[in-house]
CSV table of C-alpha atoms and ligand atoms in Angstrom, one decimal:
chain,number,residue,atom,x,y,z
A,1,TYR,CA,-5.0,315.1,149.0
A,2,ALA,CA,-6.9,312.9,146.9
A,3,SER,CA,-10.4,314.0,147.7
A,4,LYS,CA,-9.4,317.6,148.8
A,5,ARG,CA,-8.5,317.4,144.7
A,6,SER,CA,-11.1,316.2,143.6
A,7,ASN,CA,-13.1,318.7,144.5
A,8,SER,CA,-11.1,321.4,142.6
A,9,GLY,CA,-11.2,322.4,139.5
A,10,TYR,CA,-8.7,319.8,138.6
A,11,VAL,CA,-11.7,316.9,137.8
A,12,VAL,CA,-13.4,319.7,136.0
A,13,TYR,CA,-10.5,319.4,133.9
A,14,ASP,CA,-9.6,315.9,133.6
A,15,THR,CA,-13.5,315.1,132.6
A,16,ALA,CA,-13.2,317.5,130.2
A,17,LEU,CA,-10.1,316.4,128.8
A,18,GLU,CA,-11.7,311.9,129.2
A,19,ALA,CA,-14.5,314.2,126.7
A,20,HIS,CA,-11.8,316.2,124.2
A,21,ALA,CA,-10.4,312.2,124.2
A,22,LYS,CA,-13.1,310.2,124.1
A,23,GLN,CA,-14.1,312.6,121.2
A,24,ASN,CA,-10.7,312.3,119.5
A,25,LEU,CA,-11.0,308.4,119.8
A,26,SER,CA,-14.3,308.3,118.2
A,27,LEU,CA,-13.0,310.9,115.7
A,28,MET,CA,-10.0,308.4,114.9
A,29,ALA,CA,-12.4,305.4,114.4
A,30,GLU,CA,-14.4,307.2,112.1
A,31,LEU,CA,-11.4,308.5,109.9
A,32,ARG,CA,-10.6,304.8,109.7
A,33,HIS,CA,-13.3,304.0,108.5
A,34,ALA,CA,-13.9,306.8,106.0
A,35,VAL,CA,-10.8,305.5,104.6
A,36,GLU,CA,-12.0,301.7,104.4
A,37,HIS,CA,-15.0,302.7,103.1
A,38,GLN,CA,-13.9,304.9,99.9
A,39,GLU,CA,-15.2,308.4,101.9
A,40,LEU,CA,-12.5,310.4,101.2
A,41,LYS,CA,-12.5,312.0,97.5
A,42,LEU,CA,-10.6,314.6,95.6
A,43,PHE,CA,-11.1,317.1,94.6
A,44,TYR,CA,-9.2,319.2,91.9
A,45,GLN,CA,-8.6,322.9,91.4
A,46,PRO,CA,-7.0,324.6,88.4
A,47,LYS,CA,-4.0,326.6,87.7
A,48,VAL,CA,-4.0,329.0,85.0
A,49,ASP,CA,-1.1,329.8,82.5
A,50,LEU,CA,-1.0,333.7,82.5
A,51,ARG,CA,1.7,333.3,79.6
A,52,SER,CA,-0.3,330.8,77.4
A,53,ASN,CA,-3.4,331.1,78.9
A,54,THR,CA,-3.5,327.5,79.8
A,55,ILE,CA,-4.3,324.6,82.1
A,56,ALA,CA,-1.9,322.3,82.7
A,57,GLU,CA,-2.0,321.4,86.3
A,58,VAL,CA,-4.3,320.6,88.9
A,59,GLU,CA,-4.4,320.6,92.6
A,60,ALA,CA,-5.8,318.4,94.5
A,61,LEU,CA,-8.1,318.7,97.4
A,62,ILE,CA,-8.9,316.1,99.9
A,63,ARG,CA,-12.5,316.1,101.6
A,64,TRP,CA,-14.6,313.8,103.2
A,65,GLN,CA,-17.7,312.7,102.7
A,66,HIS,CA,-19.2,312.1,105.4
A,67,PRO,CA,-22.6,310.0,105.3
A,68,LYS,CA,-24.2,312.1,108.6
A,69,ARG,CA,-22.2,315.1,108.6
A,70,GLY,CA,-22.1,315.8,104.3
A,71,ILE,CA,-18.9,317.1,102.9
A,72,ILE,CA,-16.9,318.0,105.6
A,73,PRO,CA,-13.5,320.4,104.4
A,74,PRO,CA,-9.8,319.5,105.7
A,75,ASP,CA,-9.4,322.2,108.4
A,76,GLN,CA,-11.7,319.9,110.0
A,77,PHE,CA,-9.8,317.3,109.9
A,78,ILE,CA,-6.0,317.2,108.4
A,79,PRO,CA,-4.9,318.8,111.7
A,80,PHE,CA,-6.0,316.2,113.9
A,81,ALA,CA,-4.3,313.1,111.6
A,82,GLU,CA,-1.2,315.3,111.5
A,83,SER,CA,-1.6,315.7,115.3
A,84,THR,CA,-2.0,312.0,115.3
A,85,GLY,CA,0.0,310.8,113.3
A,86,PHE,CA,-3.2,309.2,111.0
A,87,ILE,CA,-1.4,312.3,108.6
A,88,ALA,CA,0.5,308.9,107.1
A,89,THR,CA,-2.5,306.9,105.8
A,90,ILE,CA,-4.5,309.5,104.2
A,91,THR,CA,-1.2,311.4,102.8
A,92,GLU,CA,-1.1,307.7,100.4
A,93,TRP,CA,-4.3,307.3,99.8
A,94,VAL,CA,-4.0,310.8,98.1
A,95,ILE,CA,-1.2,309.9,96.3
A,96,ASN,CA,-2.5,306.7,95.1
A,97,GLU,CA,-5.9,308.4,94.2
A,98,ALA,CA,-4.1,311.7,93.1
A,99,LEU,CA,-2.3,308.9,90.2
A,100,ARG,CA,-5.2,307.1,89.6
A,101,GLN,CA,-7.2,310.1,88.4
A,102,ARG,CA,-4.1,311.5,86.3
A,103,HIS,CA,-3.8,308.0,84.9
A,104,GLN,CA,-7.6,307.9,83.8
A,105,TRP,CA,-7.3,311.4,82.4
A,106,GLU,CA,-4.0,310.5,80.1
A,107,GLN,CA,-6.1,307.6,78.8
A,108,MET,CA,-9.0,310.2,77.9
A,109,ARG,CA,-6.4,312.0,76.5
A,110,LEU,CA,-6.3,314.6,78.9
A,111,SER,CA,-2.8,315.9,80.3
A,112,LEU,CA,-2.8,317.5,83.2
A,113,SER,CA,-0.3,317.4,85.8
A,114,ILE,CA,-1.0,317.2,89.6
A,115,SER,CA,-0.4,318.6,92.8
A,116,ILE,CA,-0.2,317.5,95.6
A,117,ASN,CA,-0.2,318.7,99.4
A,118,ILE,CA,2.3,317.1,101.4
A,119,SER,CA,2.4,317.5,105.8
A,120,ALA,CA,5.2,318.2,107.6
A,121,ARG,CA,4.7,314.5,109.5
A,122,ASP,CA,5.3,313.3,106.2
A,123,LEU,CA,8.0,315.2,105.6
A,124,LEU,CA,9.7,312.5,108.7
A,125,ASN,CA,8.2,309.1,107.1
A,126,PRO,CA,10.8,307.7,106.1
A,127,ARG,CA,8.1,305.5,103.8
A,128,LEU,CA,7.0,308.1,101.8
A,129,PRO,CA,9.8,308.4,98.9
A,130,GLN,CA,8.6,304.0,98.9
A,131,ILE,CA,5.0,304.9,98.6
A,132,PHE,CA,5.8,307.1,95.9
A,133,GLU,CA,7.2,304.5,93.5
A,134,GLN,CA,5.1,302.6,93.9
A,135,ALA,CA,2.3,304.8,93.2
A,136,MET,CA,4.2,306.0,90.1
A,137,GLN,CA,4.9,302.1,89.0
A,138,ARG,CA,1.0,301.0,89.4
A,139,TYR,CA,-0.4,304.3,87.8
A,140,GLN,CA,2.9,304.2,85.1
A,141,ALA,CA,3.2,308.1,86.3
A,142,SER,CA,6.7,309.5,86.2
A,143,ALA,CA,7.6,311.8,88.5
A,144,ASP,CA,8.0,315.4,86.4
A,145,TRP,CA,4.1,314.8,85.9
A,146,ILE,CA,4.0,315.5,90.3
A,147,THR,CA,4.6,319.0,91.9
A,148,LEU,CA,4.5,318.5,95.6
A,149,GLU,CA,3.3,321.1,97.7
A,150,ILE,CA,4.8,321.9,100.9
A,151,THR,CA,3.6,324.9,103.1
A,152,GLU,CA,6.7,327.3,104.4
A,153,SER,CA,5.4,326.6,107.8
A,154,ALA,CA,5.8,322.9,107.5
A,155,ILE,CA,9.8,323.5,105.8
A,156,MET,CA,10.4,326.3,109.0
A,157,THR,CA,9.3,323.1,111.8
A,158,ASP,CA,12.3,321.4,111.0
A,159,PRO,CA,14.4,323.1,108.3
A,160,GLN,CA,17.5,321.2,108.7
A,161,SER,CA,15.4,317.1,107.5
A,162,ALA,CA,13.6,319.2,105.6
A,163,LEU,CA,16.5,320.5,103.9
A,164,GLU,CA,17.4,316.9,103.7
A,165,VAL,CA,13.9,315.2,102.5
A,166,LEU,CA,13.6,318.0,100.0
A,167,ASN,CA,17.1,317.2,98.5
A,168,HIS,CA,15.8,313.7,98.1
A,169,LEU,CA,12.6,314.3,96.6
A,170,HIS,CA,14.1,316.5,94.5
A,171,GLN,CA,16.8,314.2,93.1
A,172,SER,CA,13.9,311.6,92.0
A,173,GLY,CA,12.5,314.4,89.6
A,174,PHE,CA,9.2,315.4,91.7
A,175,ARG,CA,9.0,319.3,91.2
A,176,MET,CA,8.1,321.4,94.0
A,177,SER,CA,5.8,324.4,95.0
A,178,ILE,CA,5.9,326.0,98.3
A,179,ASP,CA,2.7,326.5,99.6
A,180,ASP,CA,0.7,329.5,101.9
A,181,PHE,CA,4.4,331.1,101.3
A,182,GLY,CA,4.9,334.4,103.2
A,183,THR,CA,3.4,332.7,106.1
A,184,GLY,CA,5.8,331.1,107.3
A,185,TYR,CA,9.1,333.2,108.2
A,186,SER,CA,11.3,331.6,105.7
A,187,SER,CA,15.1,333.3,106.0
A,188,LEU,CA,15.9,334.4,102.9
A,189,ALA,CA,19.2,331.8,103.5
A,190,TYR,CA,16.3,329.0,103.7
A,191,LEU,CA,15.1,329.9,100.3
A,192,LYS,CA,18.1,330.1,98.8
A,193,LYS,CA,18.9,326.4,99.3
A,194,LEU,CA,15.8,324.9,99.2
A,195,PRO,CA,15.7,323.0,96.0
A,196,VAL,CA,12.3,324.4,95.0
A,197,SER,CA,11.1,325.2,91.3
A,198,GLU,CA,7.8,327.5,92.8
A,199,LEU,CA,6.7,329.8,95.4
A,200,LYS,CA,2.6,329.9,96.1
A,201,ILE,CA,1.8,333.3,97.3
A,202,ASP,CA,-0.7,332.6,100.6
A,203,LYS,CA,-3.7,333.9,99.1
A,204,SER,CA,-4.6,336.2,102.8
A,205,PHE,CA,-1.8,338.8,100.3
A,206,ILE,CA,-4.1,338.4,96.5
A,207,THR,CA,-8.0,338.3,98.0
A,208,ASP,CA,-7.9,341.9,98.7
A,209,MET,CA,-4.8,343.2,97.1
A,210,GLU,CA,-7.4,345.0,95.0
A,211,ASN,CA,-7.9,347.3,98.1
A,212,ASN,CA,-4.8,346.7,100.1
A,213,HIS,CA,-1.5,348.6,99.3
A,214,ASP,CA,0.2,346.8,101.8
A,215,ASP,CA,-1.0,343.1,100.1
A,216,GLU,CA,-0.4,344.9,96.4
A,217,VAL,CA,3.5,345.9,97.6
A,218,ILE,CA,4.1,341.9,99.2
A,219,VAL,CA,2.7,340.3,96.3
A,220,ARG,CA,4.7,342.6,93.7
A,221,SER,CA,8.4,341.8,96.2
A,222,THR,CA,7.6,338.3,96.0
A,223,ILE,CA,6.8,338.0,92.5
A,224,ASP,CA,10.1,339.5,91.8
A,225,LEU,CA,11.8,337.7,94.8
A,226,GLY,CA,10.5,334.6,92.7
A,227,HIS,CA,12.1,335.8,89.4
A,228,ASN,CA,15.0,336.5,90.9
A,229,MET,CA,16.1,333.1,92.3
A,230,GLY,CA,14.9,331.5,89.5
A,231,LEU,CA,11.6,330.6,90.4
A,232,HIS,CA,8.0,330.4,89.2
A,233,VAL,CA,5.7,331.9,90.5
A,234,ILE,CA,1.9,331.5,91.3
A,235,ALA,CA,-0.8,332.9,93.4
A,236,GLU,CA,-4.1,331.9,94.7
A,237,GLY,CA,-6.6,333.2,96.1
A,238,VAL,CA,-7.7,335.1,92.9
A,239,GLU,CA,-11.5,335.6,93.0
A,240,ASN,CA,-12.2,338.4,90.8
A,241,GLN,CA,-11.4,339.7,87.2
A,242,ALA,CA,-9.0,342.9,88.6
A,243,THR,CA,-6.4,340.9,90.7
A,244,TRP,CA,-6.3,338.1,87.5
A,245,ASP,CA,-5.5,341.5,85.3
A,246,ALA,CA,-3.0,343.2,87.8
A,247,LEU,CA,-1.0,339.7,89.1
A,248,ARG,CA,-0.8,339.4,85.1
A,249,ASP,CA,0.9,342.8,84.8
A,250,MET,CA,3.2,342.1,87.6
A,251,GLY,CA,4.5,339.4,85.7
A,252,CYS,CA,2.8,336.4,87.9
A,253,ASP,CA,3.6,333.3,86.1
A,254,SER,CA,0.0,331.5,87.5
A,255,ILE,CA,-3.0,331.9,89.1
A,256,GLN,CA,-5.7,330.0,90.7
A,257,GLY,CA,-9.4,330.9,92.7
A,258,TYR,CA,-12.7,330.3,92.6
A,259,PHE,CA,-12.3,333.2,89.4
A,260,VAL,CA,-11.1,330.4,87.5
A,261,SER,CA,-13.1,327.6,89.3
A,262,ARG,CA,-13.3,326.3,93.2
A,263,PRO,CA,-12.3,322.8,93.4
A,264,LEU,CA,-14.3,320.6,91.3
A,265,ALA,CA,-14.9,316.7,91.6
A,266,ALA,CA,-12.9,315.1,88.9
A,267,ASP,CA,-16.0,314.6,85.9
A,268,VAL,CA,-17.3,317.9,86.7
A,269,LEU,CA,-13.6,319.6,85.8
A,270,GLU,CA,-13.6,317.4,83.0
A,271,THR,CA,-16.6,319.0,82.0
A,272,TRP,CA,-16.0,322.4,82.6
A,273,LEU,CA,-12.7,322.3,81.1
A,274,GLN,CA,-14.3,321.3,77.8
A,275,SER,CA,-16.7,324.1,78.1
A,276,SER,CA,-15.4,327.6,76.4
A,277,HIS,CA,-16.9,328.8,79.3
A,278,TRP,CA,-13.6,329.9,81.0
A,279,LYS,CA,-11.4,330.4,78.4
A,280,PHE,CA,-13.9,333.4,78.1
A,281,LYS,CA,-12.7,334.5,80.9
A,282,ALA,CA,-9.0,334.2,80.0
A,283,GLN,CA,-9.7,335.7,76.5
A,284,HIS,CA,-10.8,339.0,77.5
A,285,HIS,CA,-7.1,339.6,77.9
A,286,ASP,CA,-6.0,338.7,74.7
B,301,C2E,P1,-4.0,325.1,100.0
B,301,C2E,O1,-3.7,324.0,100.1
B,301,C2E,O2,-3.2,326.0,100.1
B,301,C2E,O3,-5.8,324.9,99.3
B,301,C2E,C1,-5.8,326.6,99.3
B,301,C2E,C2,-7.3,326.4,99.9
B,301,C2E,O4,-7.4,328.0,99.7
B,301,C2E,C3,-8.1,325.4,99.4
B,301,C2E,O5,-8.9,325.1,100.4
B,301,C2E,C4,-8.5,325.4,98.2
B,301,C2E,O6,-10.3,325.3,97.8
B,301,C2E,C5,-8.9,327.5,98.7
B,301,C2E,N1,-9.1,328.3,97.0
B,301,C2E,C6,-9.0,327.9,96.4
B,301,C2E,N2,-9.2,328.8,95.5
B,301,C2E,C7,-9.6,330.0,96.9
B,301,C2E,C8,-10.0,331.4,96.4
B,301,C2E,O7,-10.1,331.9,95.8
B,301,C2E,N3,-10.5,332.3,97.5
B,301,C2E,C9,-10.5,331.5,98.6
B,301,C2E,N4,-11.7,332.3,99.8
B,301,C2E,N5,-10.1,330.1,98.5
B,301,C2E,C10,-9.7,329.6,98.0
B,301,C2E,P2,-9.5,323.7,101.1
B,301,C2E,O8,-9.5,322.8,100.0
B,301,C2E,O9,-10.6,323.4,102.3
B,301,C2E,O10,-7.7,323.1,101.6
B,301,C2E,C11,-7.7,323.6,102.8
B,301,C2E,C12,-6.1,323.1,103.1
B,301,C2E,O11,-6.6,322.0,103.3
B,301,C2E,C13,-4.8,323.4,102.3
B,301,C2E,O12,-4.1,324.7,101.6
B,301,C2E,C14,-4.3,322.3,102.5
B,301,C2E,O13,-3.3,323.1,103.2
B,301,C2E,C15,-5.2,321.3,103.1
B,301,C2E,N6,-5.3,320.4,102.2
B,301,C2E,C16,-6.6,320.0,100.9
B,301,C2E,N7,-6.3,318.7,100.6
B,301,C2E,C17,-4.7,318.4,101.4
B,301,C2E,C18,-4.4,316.4,101.4
B,301,C2E,O14,-4.8,316.2,100.0
B,301,C2E,N8,-2.8,316.5,102.0
B,301,C2E,C19,-3.5,317.4,102.6
B,301,C2E,N9,-2.1,317.5,104.4
B,301,C2E,N10,-3.3,318.6,103.3
B,301,C2E,C20,-4.2,318.9,102.5
B,302,MG,MG1,-2.2,323.4,98.9
B,303,MG,MG1,-2.0,327.6,100.2
B,304,MG,MG1,-3.3,327.0,103.1
């Protein structure tokens, strides 16, 4: 029977699986190597407050500077890291690096809050509070300088335990934002219970809202919903002036997107913030 099976498709499938497993093993080894050899890097994307036209916060977004393959975006290794549990190591690195950078900016008299993306799996890591505490002590940061971005789908994977962890983080003083809002099927009953302070409308509704009436209606309703619940509302994926104007007219609190700036390396961000270039875009509205 076994030999019969070995002539069937199973073997092909097994071989493919094996190759896949080997690939994953080497990806895992490479990721470990990346953490140990400083190949991971954080870029920072500014968020503009639409009322004051100022930038008081940036989002940390990870990149992998691979010595042979160049810059690898997070979508190509974060899901893998999440599925293997290696995300815990990456998140610990991200937290430390983001707080180190914020501390360095503070020493340069550049006062910026920072937002950090947290995975569903991180929420189940019992060491997460301790990792934050140690990093905050090391870099003299307090929780009110830190926003945690957690995707709506991460919360909805296991709403009951997410709620517990979120309550805990909230008590520690972190601001919490629901990332990619509108894509994760939250029930409003849960939304009401979550100790979050911000909704971040997913870019899939924003990018084309100027041409797509449905998107525009969704965005407008989400802003109203957020405000009625006492939440701050931010839009990601703003790519042009018209979208910026429309969001401001709808009462959206903040925006983020390529029109303002792509995610930048820390030193590039510093120069960019000093240049008046982005302020011209903002002042266009005054
Ligand atoms: P996200 O947190 O929702 O981040 C928004 C993504 O949209 C970022 O992609 C950003 O570069 C991109 N983006 C920003 N403005 C625009 C725009 O105007 N137009 C378009 N088309 N895209 C825009 P990125 O950096 O490739 O990150 C992708 C995702 O990877 C993030 O989505 C987040 O879920 C995850 N990620 C990034 N860094 C980390 C991290 O440090 N830890 C974890 N756990 N996840 C991360
Ligand atoms: Mg985010
Ligand atoms: Mg998002
Ligand atoms: Mg996303």
